[in-house]
Amino acid sequence: MTTPAPLLSVNNLSLGVVRSGHRPTVIVDDVSFTVAKGERFGIVGESGSGKSLTLRAIAGLLPAGIDALSGSVTYEGRDLFSTSSAARRKLMGPEIAMVFQEPMTALNPVVRVGEQIAEGPRRHLGLSRAAAMALAIEMMAKTGIPDPAKRARAFPHELSGGLRQRIMIAMALSCRPKLLLCDEPTTALDVTVQHQVLRLLEQLCDDFGAALIFVTHDLAVVNQTCDNLAVMYAGHIVESGRVKDVFRDPRHPYTRGLLDSAPDFDQPDRALVPIPGFPPNLADRPSGCAFAPRCIHAQPGCLVASPALESLAPGRSVACIESDSIFQGVPA
Amino acid sequence: MTTSAVLRVSNISKNYHVPSPILSKLRPGALRRESLTALDGIDLELRAGEILALVGESGSGKSTLAKILVGSVEASAGQLDYRGLPMPVRRGRDATRRIQMVFQDPYSSLNPRITVGAILAELLKLHKIVPRNEVRAESIRLLNLVGMQEEALDAYPSQFSGGQRQRIAIARALAVRPDVLIADEPVSALDVSVQATILELFTSLRVELGLSILFVAHNLAVVQHLSQRVAVMYLGRIVEVAETAELFANPRHPYTQALIGSIPRMSESSVNLELVLEGEPPSPYDIPSGCRFHPRCPAAVTACREIDPSLTAVAADHQSACLLANELPAFYPVATS
């Protein structure tokens, strides 16, 4: 690779529930990707595809009962899974920060928002109480919150959803992290406010040079925000590449199905084509390709083994053994 | 036009009285927030056999209007006509039957303790839709109508996925053979691939059963695919109503233009990089004077602060509540590159 060492690399990561006497239930299976400095990387998938868990594994916030079964996450050459939790806490904030989906439950309801933002800079940057509060107010102003000095004294319940999400972003960026993890940050917001928040995220990531990992189920949001993306299905990455290329020329039947089933504002007359069937039960995974039971192109070979993610072109991979025959003749 | 309206709403308002906290009552000169205006003079008609989409931001009053239409909330003022006759405030069994609702969250709107068969049978018996010995056959017919099989009758709601539950909820609404369905964000809790199947189902209900459907939504791309007409709400008012294609091609209210500009796009060429709308909707406790959109409106002039515009026709079957509706700059919602 001619590109410099990536900021973050996730290598063959598997996550699941360990059950004594049984094989573990695998929820995220052999996921690998890298994120370069300043890159905006999207992970798209439906509920249960493992996209949020992958993000939480990077942040070290896996829910109780779900463990990393194998693989590693490397941040600037350091293996995060073997780092002590004390060292990891020092990393979270100044290096890696996270924005959650639901700003109401992610903020502490009994602490004023200014103090919540100031907590990170005080702990990690060693600022005094006054200096940290000044930084908090400055960050709030940067995120476009009107009258930040007054709003800093508000409690989360006194603010609207859009303002709360801005507080979350201000908090995440207050220590100038190099990597920002976003778990569906705009799903709970209205369209006009979503538009403002997305623009804000992009702009601040540019200003601070932060890389972004953006998890969402909304293809259109990824198209607006990210450079590269990975599509996840039932715990696997089924396709990855530049957003432009994948949208224009999907090479996995699931990606194609997702694009065909989502309403596109620019093509109002196109019929929506749903994907038949349901995602597999992860506790009882089929032996072959996880998508095969729902795939109209499935061949007997698809039921034999789970296809590996194969490189098609530099930066473009797909996990489908029939990809060439299905998409032959489609302009690249 | 008048004859084809199934439901007509005239000048409906809804205020909630919210007593201010006792301590602030004692403090002299304290701000009193006692009345919240959720709906303020709504006029709207739902025509026979159409899907009318109701869009707007949270807090604009979409759900309140939906609840007034099904009769679970009483309007403070105004009138609701069903097929030309006023709807009684206390609805009898027959009036209730005619207008049914499908809720947003299929995980909380189905009783988890009884089987799907029992959910449907309860309604069929109460409303005496079919003789008792035909209840099971009718339940199967309803399930088939929404694309499910007979086996579902003996299962509990928890055994189904979100999309299947939403189908059951639709079957339940259809059990009493209504004329009107009120659907409050029925697909926003579902995954994209499932969402498409439910949208398809709504279209087939309209085409095959001739149902009139009010579809409350915030996803404009969905609305564009599904509905025949669209009504845009802002802060308790309807600010624009038009046929779907007309509304998206030629929006005549700055708020509608901003909504359309904010839609996340799938194609690269039409990604909108302009920040189209500043700020957030004002509080319904304290509605701005004049046009309620003027504090956020990029086109506002002095008159907008004083005159509260009402819905007026700007073209055939297209109404907008904007003083400058005919002077707004041309708007190209779809990139023409």
mmCIF file of N, CA and C in Angstrom, chain B residues 170-274:
data_model
loop_
_atom_site.group_PDB
_atom_site.id
_atom_site.type_symbol
_atom_site.label_atom_id
_atom_site.label_comp_id
_atom_site.label_asym_id
_atom_site.label_seq_id
_atom_site.Cartn_x
_atom_site.Cartn_y
_atom_site.Cartn_z
ATOM 1 N N ILE B 170 -52.066 -3.409 10.786
ATOM 2 C CA ILE B 170 -52.894 -2.939 9.666
ATOM 3 C C ILE B 170 -54.109 -3.854 9.510
ATOM 4 N N ALA B 171 -53.897 -5.175 9.648
ATOM 5 C CA ALA B 171 -55.022 -6.113 9.574
ATOM 6 C C ALA B 171 -56.050 -5.785 10.658
ATOM 7 N N ARG B 172 -55.558 -5.424 11.836
ATOM 8 C CA ARG B 172 -56.470 -5.087 12.925
ATOM 9 C C ARG B 172 -57.294 -3.853 12.572
ATOM 10 N N ALA B 173 -56.624 -2.853 11.975
ATOM 11 C CA ALA B 173 -57.352 -1.646 11.593
ATOM 12 C C ALA B 173 -58.376 -1.952 10.502
ATOM 13 N N LEU B 174 -58.046 -2.902 9.610
ATOM 14 C CA LEU B 174 -58.948 -3.215 8.500
ATOM 15 C C LEU B 174 -60.100 -4.116 8.924
ATOM 16 N N ALA B 175 -59.970 -4.773 10.091
ATOM 17 C CA ALA B 175 -60.957 -5.773 10.511
ATOM 18 C C ALA B 175 -62.368 -5.201 10.535
ATOM 19 N N VAL B 176 -62.523 -3.951 10.934
ATOM 20 C CA VAL B 176 -63.861 -3.385 11.081
ATOM 21 C C VAL B 176 -64.341 -2.699 9.808
ATOM 22 N N ARG B 177 -63.626 -2.934 8.711
ATOM 23 C CA ARG B 177 -63.973 -2.403 7.385
ATOM 24 C C ARG B 177 -64.154 -0.882 7.393
ATOM 25 N N PRO B 178 -63.088 -0.182 7.702
ATOM 26 C CA PRO B 178 -63.174 1.282 7.742
ATOM 27 C C PRO B 178 -63.130 1.873 6.330
ATOM 28 N N ASP B 179 -63.485 3.162 6.230
ATOM 29 C CA ASP B 179 -63.325 3.889 4.968
ATOM 30 C C ASP B 179 -62.023 4.671 4.969
ATOM 31 N N VAL B 180 -61.586 5.003 6.186
ATOM 32 C CA VAL B 180 -60.448 5.896 6.319
ATOM 33 C C VAL B 180 -59.425 5.262 7.244
ATOM 34 N N LEU B 181 -58.161 5.289 6.816
ATOM 35 C CA LEU B 181 -57.075 4.856 7.691
ATOM 36 C C LEU B 181 -56.244 6.079 8.046
ATOM 37 N N ILE B 182 -55.944 6.222 9.325
ATOM 38 C CA ILE B 182 -55.036 7.274 9.751
ATOM 39 C C ILE B 182 -53.765 6.558 10.176
ATOM 40 N N ALA B 183 -52.662 6.789 9.473
ATOM 41 C CA ALA B 183 -51.425 6.079 9.771
ATOM 42 C C ALA B 183 -50.413 7.088 10.311
ATOM 43 N N ASP B 184 -50.040 6.936 11.576
ATOM 44 C CA ASP B 184 -49.131 7.895 12.209
ATOM 45 C C ASP B 184 -47.705 7.357 12.137
ATOM 46 N N GLU B 185 -46.933 7.808 11.176
ATOM 47 C CA GLU B 185 -45.548 7.366 10.969
ATOM 48 C C GLU B 185 -45.426 5.842 10.986
ATOM 49 N N PRO B 186 -46.177 5.135 10.134
ATOM 50 C CA PRO B 186 -46.200 3.675 10.255
ATOM 51 C C PRO B 186 -44.926 2.986 9.807
ATOM 52 N N VAL B 187 -44.028 3.668 9.108
ATOM 53 C CA VAL B 187 -42.828 2.970 8.651
ATOM 54 C C VAL B 187 -41.554 3.497 9.298
ATOM 55 N N SER B 188 -41.661 4.518 10.164
ATOM 56 C CA SER B 188 -40.395 5.092 10.634
ATOM 57 C C SER B 188 -39.661 4.190 11.610
ATOM 58 N N ALA B 189 -40.339 3.182 12.190
ATOM 59 C CA ALA B 189 -39.626 2.285 13.102
ATOM 60 C C ALA B 189 -39.074 1.066 12.366
ATOM 61 N N LEU B 190 -39.238 1.016 11.040
ATOM 62 C CA LEU B 190 -38.867 -0.197 10.311
ATOM 63 C C LEU B 190 -37.593 -0.007 9.489
ATOM 64 N N ASP B 191 -36.924 -1.133 9.192
ATOM 65 C CA ASP B 191 -35.740 -1.104 8.334
ATOM 66 C C ASP B 191 -36.120 -0.799 6.884
ATOM 67 N N VAL B 192 -35.154 -0.292 6.133
ATOM 68 C CA VAL B 192 -35.423 0.131 4.758
ATOM 69 C C VAL B 192 -36.068 -0.964 3.908
ATOM 70 N N SER B 193 -35.501 -2.178 3.965
ATOM 71 C CA SER B 193 -35.993 -3.222 3.064
ATOM 72 C C SER B 193 -37.409 -3.633 3.451
ATOM 73 N N VAL B 194 -37.748 -3.525 4.734
ATOM 74 C CA VAL B 194 -39.088 -3.878 5.200
ATOM 75 C C VAL B 194 -40.051 -2.734 4.916
ATOM 76 N N GLN B 195 -39.541 -1.520 5.082
ATOM 77 C CA GLN B 195 -40.326 -0.323 4.838
ATOM 78 C C GLN B 195 -40.970 -0.373 3.451
ATOM 79 N N ALA B 196 -40.193 -0.824 2.456
ATOM 80 C CA ALA B 196 -40.707 -0.854 1.084
ATOM 81 C C ALA B 196 -41.920 -1.767 0.972
ATOM 82 N N THR B 197 -41.913 -2.896 1.699
ATOM 83 C CA THR B 197 -43.059 -3.814 1.584
ATOM 84 C C THR B 197 -44.307 -3.202 2.222
ATOM 85 N N ILE B 198 -44.142 -2.467 3.305
ATOM 86 C CA ILE B 198 -45.304 -1.869 3.962
ATOM 87 C C ILE B 198 -45.861 -0.725 3.105
ATOM 88 N N LEU B 199 -44.971 0.034 2.465
ATOM 89 C CA LEU B 199 -45.438 1.107 1.583
ATOM 90 C C LEU B 199 -46.244 0.521 0.434
ATOM 91 N N GLU B 200 -45.744 -0.604 -0.095
ATOM 92 C CA GLU B 200 -46.449 -1.305 -1.163
ATOM 93 C C GLU B 200 -47.851 -1.718 -0.704
ATOM 94 N N LEU B 201 -47.917 -2.202 0.535
ATOM 95 C CA LEU B 201 -49.201 -2.631 1.090
ATOM 96 C C LEU B 201 -50.181 -1.454 1.163
ATOM 97 N N PHE B 202 -49.689 -0.292 1.612
ATOM 98 C CA PHE B 202 -50.572 0.878 1.681
ATOM 99 C C PHE B 202 -51.100 1.243 0.295
ATOM 100 N N THR B 203 -50.226 1.197 -0.693
ATOM 101 C CA THR B 203 -50.668 1.507 -2.052
ATOM 102 C C THR B 203 -51.735 0.518 -2.505
ATOM 103 N N SER B 204 -51.530 -0.784 -2.218
ATOM 104 C CA SER B 204 -52.511 -1.758 -2.686
ATOM 105 C C SER B 204 -53.836 -1.588 -1.940
ATOM 106 N N LEU B 205 -53.803 -1.172 -0.674
ATOM 107 C CA LEU B 205 -55.051 -0.945 0.059
ATOM 108 C C LEU B 205 -55.837 0.197 -0.569
ATOM 109 N N ARG B 206 -55.109 1.207 -0.990
ATOM 110 C CA ARG B 206 -55.770 2.340 -1.620
ATOM 111 C C ARG B 206 -56.368 1.926 -2.960
ATOM 112 N N VAL B 207 -55.582 1.211 -3.751
ATOM 113 C CA VAL B 207 -56.033 0.881 -5.099
ATOM 114 C C VAL B 207 -57.122 -0.182 -5.070
ATOM 115 N N GLU B 208 -56.917 -1.237 -4.255
ATOM 116 C CA GLU B 208 -57.844 -2.366 -4.306
ATOM 117 C C GLU B 208 -59.076 -2.175 -3.428
ATOM 118 N N LEU B 209 -58.900 -1.590 -2.245
ATOM 119 C CA LEU B 209 -60.051 -1.431 -1.356
ATOM 120 C C LEU B 209 -60.641 -0.029 -1.447
ATOM 121 N N GLY B 210 -59.982 0.868 -2.154
ATOM 122 C CA GLY B 210 -60.486 2.229 -2.268
ATOM 123 C C GLY B 210 -60.434 2.996 -0.958
ATOM 124 N N LEU B 211 -59.526 2.614 -0.069
ATOM 125 C CA LEU B 211 -59.423 3.324 1.205
ATOM 126 C C LEU B 211 -58.860 4.723 1.001
ATOM 127 N N SER B 212 -59.294 5.637 1.867
ATOM 128 C CA SER B 212 -58.665 6.952 1.905
ATOM 129 C C SER B 212 -57.703 6.922 3.083
ATOM 130 N N ILE B 213 -56.480 7.361 2.857
ATOM 131 C CA ILE B 213 -55.460 7.201 3.889
ATOM 132 C C ILE B 213 -54.802 8.545 4.193
ATOM 133 N N LEU B 214 -54.753 8.887 5.474
ATOM 134 C CA LEU B 214 -53.953 10.036 5.896
ATOM 135 C C LEU B 214 -52.652 9.471 6.437
ATOM 136 N N PHE B 215 -51.558 9.838 5.817
ATOM 137 C CA PHE B 215 -50.265 9.236 6.118
ATOM 138 C C PHE B 215 -49.378 10.290 6.757
ATOM 139 N N VAL B 216 -49.185 10.196 8.053
ATOM 140 C CA VAL B 216 -48.349 11.164 8.758
ATOM 141 C C VAL B 216 -46.904 10.707 8.639
ATOM 142 N N ALA B 217 -46.013 11.582 8.227
ATOM 143 C CA ALA B 217 -44.641 11.147 7.986
ATOM 144 C C ALA B 217 -43.687 12.300 8.162
ATOM 145 N N HIS B 218 -42.411 11.986 8.356
ATOM 146 C CA HIS B 218 -41.433 13.054 8.281
ATOM 147 C C HIS B 218 -40.418 12.800 7.181
ATOM 148 N N ASN B 219 -40.449 11.594 6.600
ATOM 149 C CA ASN B 219 -39.519 11.287 5.522
ATOM 150 C C ASN B 219 -40.127 11.683 4.174
ATOM 151 N N LEU B 220 -39.600 12.769 3.603
ATOM 152 C CA LEU B 220 -40.208 13.295 2.386
ATOM 153 C C LEU B 220 -39.992 12.407 1.176
ATOM 154 N N ALA B 221 -38.914 11.633 1.167
ATOM 155 C CA ALA B 221 -38.689 10.742 0.029
ATOM 156 C C ALA B 221 -39.774 9.664 0.007
ATOM 157 N N VAL B 222 -40.167 9.193 1.177
ATOM 158 C CA VAL B 222 -41.247 8.211 1.282
ATOM 159 C C VAL B 222 -42.560 8.829 0.799
ATOM 160 N N VAL B 223 -42.822 10.023 1.271
ATOM 161 C CA VAL B 223 -44.053 10.723 0.913
ATOM 162 C C VAL B 223 -44.162 10.893 -0.592
ATOM 163 N N GLN B 224 -43.046 11.256 -1.199
ATOM 164 C CA GLN B 224 -43.044 11.494 -2.634
ATOM 165 C C GLN B 224 -43.411 10.226 -3.402
ATOM 166 N N HIS B 225 -42.993 9.079 -2.875
ATOM 167 C CA HIS B 225 -43.290 7.830 -3.556
ATOM 168 C C HIS B 225 -44.728 7.374 -3.374
ATOM 169 N N LEU B 226 -45.311 7.743 -2.235
ATOM 170 C CA LEU B 226 -46.543 7.089 -1.832
ATOM 171 C C LEU B 226 -47.795 7.909 -2.096
ATOM 172 N N SER B 227 -47.740 9.218 -1.857
ATOM 173 C CA SER B 227 -48.990 9.953 -1.707
ATOM 174 C C SER B 227 -49.416 10.670 -2.977
ATOM 175 N N GLN B 228 -50.717 11.007 -3.021
ATOM 176 C CA GLN B 228 -51.232 11.789 -4.141
ATOM 177 C C GLN B 228 -51.158 13.277 -3.834
ATOM 178 N N ARG B 229 -51.421 13.621 -2.547
ATOM 179 C CA ARG B 229 -51.331 15.028 -2.158
ATOM 180 C C ARG B 229 -50.521 15.125 -0.880
ATOM 181 N N VAL B 230 -49.993 16.303 -0.626
ATOM 182 C CA VAL B 230 -49.179 16.524 0.559
ATOM 183 C C VAL B 230 -49.647 17.799 1.253
ATOM 184 N N ALA B 231 -49.764 17.731 2.584
ATOM 185 C CA ALA B 231 -50.014 18.928 3.376
ATOM 186 C C ALA B 231 -48.811 19.122 4.291
ATOM 187 N N VAL B 232 -48.248 20.327 4.288
ATOM 188 C CA VAL B 232 -47.070 20.618 5.102
ATOM 189 C C VAL B 232 -47.510 21.397 6.335
ATOM 190 N N MET B 233 -47.110 20.936 7.508
ATOM 191 C CA MET B 233 -47.494 21.642 8.740
ATOM 192 C C MET B 233 -46.294 22.321 9.369
ATOM 193 N N TYR B 234 -46.548 23.478 9.959
ATOM 194 C CA TYR B 234 -45.511 24.157 10.726
ATOM 195 C C TYR B 234 -46.161 24.801 11.938
ATOM 196 N N LEU B 235 -45.756 24.395 13.105
ATOM 197 C CA LEU B 235 -46.199 25.016 14.344
ATOM 198 C C LEU B 235 -47.724 25.166 14.431
ATOM 199 N N GLY B 236 -48.431 24.080 14.218
ATOM 200 C CA GLY B 236 -49.872 24.099 14.413
ATOM 201 C C GLY B 236 -50.690 24.638 13.267
ATOM 202 N N ARG B 237 -50.063 24.941 12.157
ATOM 203 C CA ARG B 237 -50.775 25.441 10.985
ATOM 204 C C ARG B 237 -50.425 24.594 9.779
ATOM 205 N N ILE B 238 -51.334 24.569 8.807
ATOM 206 C CA ILE B 238 -50.959 24.004 7.520
ATOM 207 C C ILE B 238 -50.446 25.151 6.674
ATOM 208 N N VAL B 239 -49.210 25.046 6.189
ATOM 209 C CA VAL B 239 -48.629 26.162 5.453
ATOM 210 C C VAL B 239 -48.692 25.960 3.946
ATOM 211 N N GLU B 240 -48.826 24.706 3.514
ATOM 212 C CA GLU B 240 -48.935 24.490 2.075
ATOM 213 C C GLU B 240 -49.611 23.149 1.808
ATOM 214 N N VAL B 241 -50.522 23.132 0.822
ATOM 215 C CA VAL B 241 -51.157 21.886 0.383
ATOM 216 C C VAL B 241 -51.126 21.865 -1.134
ATOM 217 N N ALA B 242 -50.741 20.736 -1.704
ATOM 218 C CA ALA B 242 -50.758 20.611 -3.159
ATOM 219 C C ALA B 242 -50.654 19.153 -3.533
ATOM 220 N N GLU B 243 -50.849 18.893 -4.814
ATOM 221 C CA GLU B 243 -50.593 17.548 -5.297
ATOM 222 C C GLU B 243 -49.102 17.267 -5.184
ATOM 223 N N THR B 244 -48.772 15.995 -4.985
ATOM 224 C CA THR B 244 -47.393 15.644 -4.650
ATOM 225 C C THR B 244 -46.387 16.175 -5.676
ATOM 226 N N ALA B 245 -46.625 15.881 -6.953
ATOM 227 C CA ALA B 245 -45.654 16.282 -7.973
ATOM 228 C C ALA B 245 -45.515 17.801 -8.008
ATOM 229 N N GLU B 246 -46.657 18.500 -7.905
ATOM 230 C CA GLU B 246 -46.663 19.960 -7.929
ATOM 231 C C GLU B 246 -45.896 20.525 -6.729
ATOM 232 N N LEU B 247 -46.153 19.947 -5.545
ATOM 233 C CA LEU B 247 -45.518 20.475 -4.345
ATOM 234 C C LEU B 247 -43.999 20.357 -4.423
ATOM 235 N N PHE B 248 -43.509 19.205 -4.907
ATOM 236 C CA PHE B 248 -42.063 19.018 -4.926
ATOM 237 C C PHE B 248 -41.409 19.768 -6.087
ATOM 238 N N ALA B 249 -42.169 19.985 -7.168
ATOM 239 C CA ALA B 249 -41.580 20.682 -8.304
ATOM 240 C C ALA B 249 -41.671 22.196 -8.130
ATOM 241 N N ASN B 250 -42.707 22.650 -7.441
ATOM 242 C CA ASN B 250 -42.957 24.076 -7.400
ATOM 243 C C ASN B 250 -43.430 24.507 -6.013
ATOM 244 N N PRO B 251 -42.581 24.321 -4.991
ATOM 245 C CA PRO B 251 -43.016 24.688 -3.643
ATOM 246 C C PRO B 251 -43.184 26.200 -3.535
ATOM 247 N N ARG B 252 -44.293 26.618 -2.934
ATOM 248 C CA ARG B 252 -44.584 28.049 -2.865
ATOM 249 C C ARG B 252 -44.595 28.560 -1.432
ATOM 250 N N HIS B 253 -43.907 27.842 -0.540
ATOM 251 C CA HIS B 253 -43.739 28.350 0.816
ATOM 252 C C HIS B 253 -42.274 28.134 1.201
ATOM 253 N N PRO B 254 -41.633 29.143 1.799
ATOM 254 C CA PRO B 254 -40.205 28.994 2.098
ATOM 255 C C PRO B 254 -39.921 27.809 3.015
ATOM 256 N N TYR B 255 -40.872 27.456 3.880
ATOM 257 C CA TYR B 255 -40.634 26.322 4.763
ATOM 258 C C TYR B 255 -40.606 25.021 3.971
ATOM 259 N N THR B 256 -41.536 24.888 3.033
ATOM 260 C CA THR B 256 -41.539 23.688 2.182
ATOM 261 C C THR B 256 -40.240 23.613 1.402
ATOM 262 N N GLN B 257 -39.787 24.755 0.902
ATOM 263 C CA GLN B 257 -38.539 24.773 0.146
ATOM 264 C C GLN B 257 -37.377 24.312 1.018
ATOM 265 N N ALA B 258 -37.380 24.778 2.285
ATOM 266 C CA ALA B 258 -36.306 24.386 3.191
ATOM 267 C C ALA B 258 -36.361 22.887 3.485
ATOM 268 N N LEU B 259 -37.586 22.366 3.679
ATOM 269 C CA LEU B 259 -37.736 20.926 3.934
ATOM 270 C C LEU B 259 -37.177 20.127 2.765
ATOM 271 N N ILE B 260 -37.544 20.542 1.565
ATOM 272 C CA ILE B 260 -37.097 19.794 0.389
ATOM 273 C C ILE B 260 -35.576 19.898 0.254
ATOM 274 N N GLY B 261 -35.042 21.080 0.535
ATOM 275 C CA GLY B 261 -33.595 21.257 0.462
ATOM 276 C C GLY B 261 -32.835 20.428 1.477
ATOM 277 N N SER B 262 -33.519 20.022 2.564
ATOM 278 C CA SER B 262 -32.837 19.266 3.617
ATOM 279 C C SER B 262 -32.873 17.766 3.403
ATOM 280 N N ILE B 263 -33.589 17.302 2.399
ATOM 281 C CA ILE B 263 -33.704 15.855 2.211
ATOM 282 C C ILE B 263 -32.338 15.273 1.858
ATOM 283 N N PRO B 264 -31.884 14.277 2.595
ATOM 284 C CA PRO B 264 -30.620 13.646 2.194
ATOM 285 C C PRO B 264 -30.800 12.962 0.845
ATOM 286 N N ARG B 265 -29.843 13.161 -0.046
ATOM 287 C CA ARG B 265 -29.999 12.671 -1.413
ATOM 288 C C ARG B 265 -29.164 11.425 -1.663
ATOM 289 N N MET B 266 -29.639 10.625 -2.625
ATOM 290 C CA MET B 266 -28.934 9.395 -2.959
ATOM 291 C C MET B 266 -27.926 9.591 -4.076
ATOM 292 N N SER B 267 -28.128 10.621 -4.900
ATOM 293 C CA SER B 267 -27.184 10.766 -5.999
ATOM 294 C C SER B 267 -26.248 11.921 -5.696
ATOM 295 N N GLU B 268 -25.044 11.754 -6.133
ATOM 296 C CA GLU B 268 -23.993 12.681 -5.770
ATOM 297 C C GLU B 268 -24.252 14.080 -6.299
ATOM 298 N N SER B 269 -24.831 14.136 -7.494
ATOM 299 C CA SER B 269 -24.965 15.434 -8.144
ATOM 300 C C SER B 269 -25.942 16.348 -7.414
ATOM 301 N N SER B 270 -26.872 15.760 -6.641
ATOM 302 C CA SER B 270 -27.865 16.625 -6.033
ATOM 303 C C SER B 270 -27.638 16.837 -4.542
ATOM 304 N N VAL B 271 -26.449 16.492 -4.044
ATOM 305 C CA VAL B 271 -26.186 16.749 -2.630
ATOM 306 C C VAL B 271 -26.191 18.255 -2.399
ATOM 307 N N ASN B 272 -27.006 18.657 -1.428
ATOM 308 C CA ASN B 272 -27.192 20.073 -1.167
ATOM 309 C C ASN B 272 -26.208 20.516 -0.096
ATOM 310 N N LEU B 273 -25.284 21.382 -0.453
ATOM 311 C CA LEU B 273 -24.271 21.766 0.520
ATOM 312 C C LEU B 273 -24.592 23.094 1.191
ATOM 313 N N GLU B 274 -25.673 23.709 0.814
ATOM 314 C CA GLU B 274 -26.053 24.959 1.456
ATOM 315 C C GLU B 274 -26.774 24.651 2.761
#
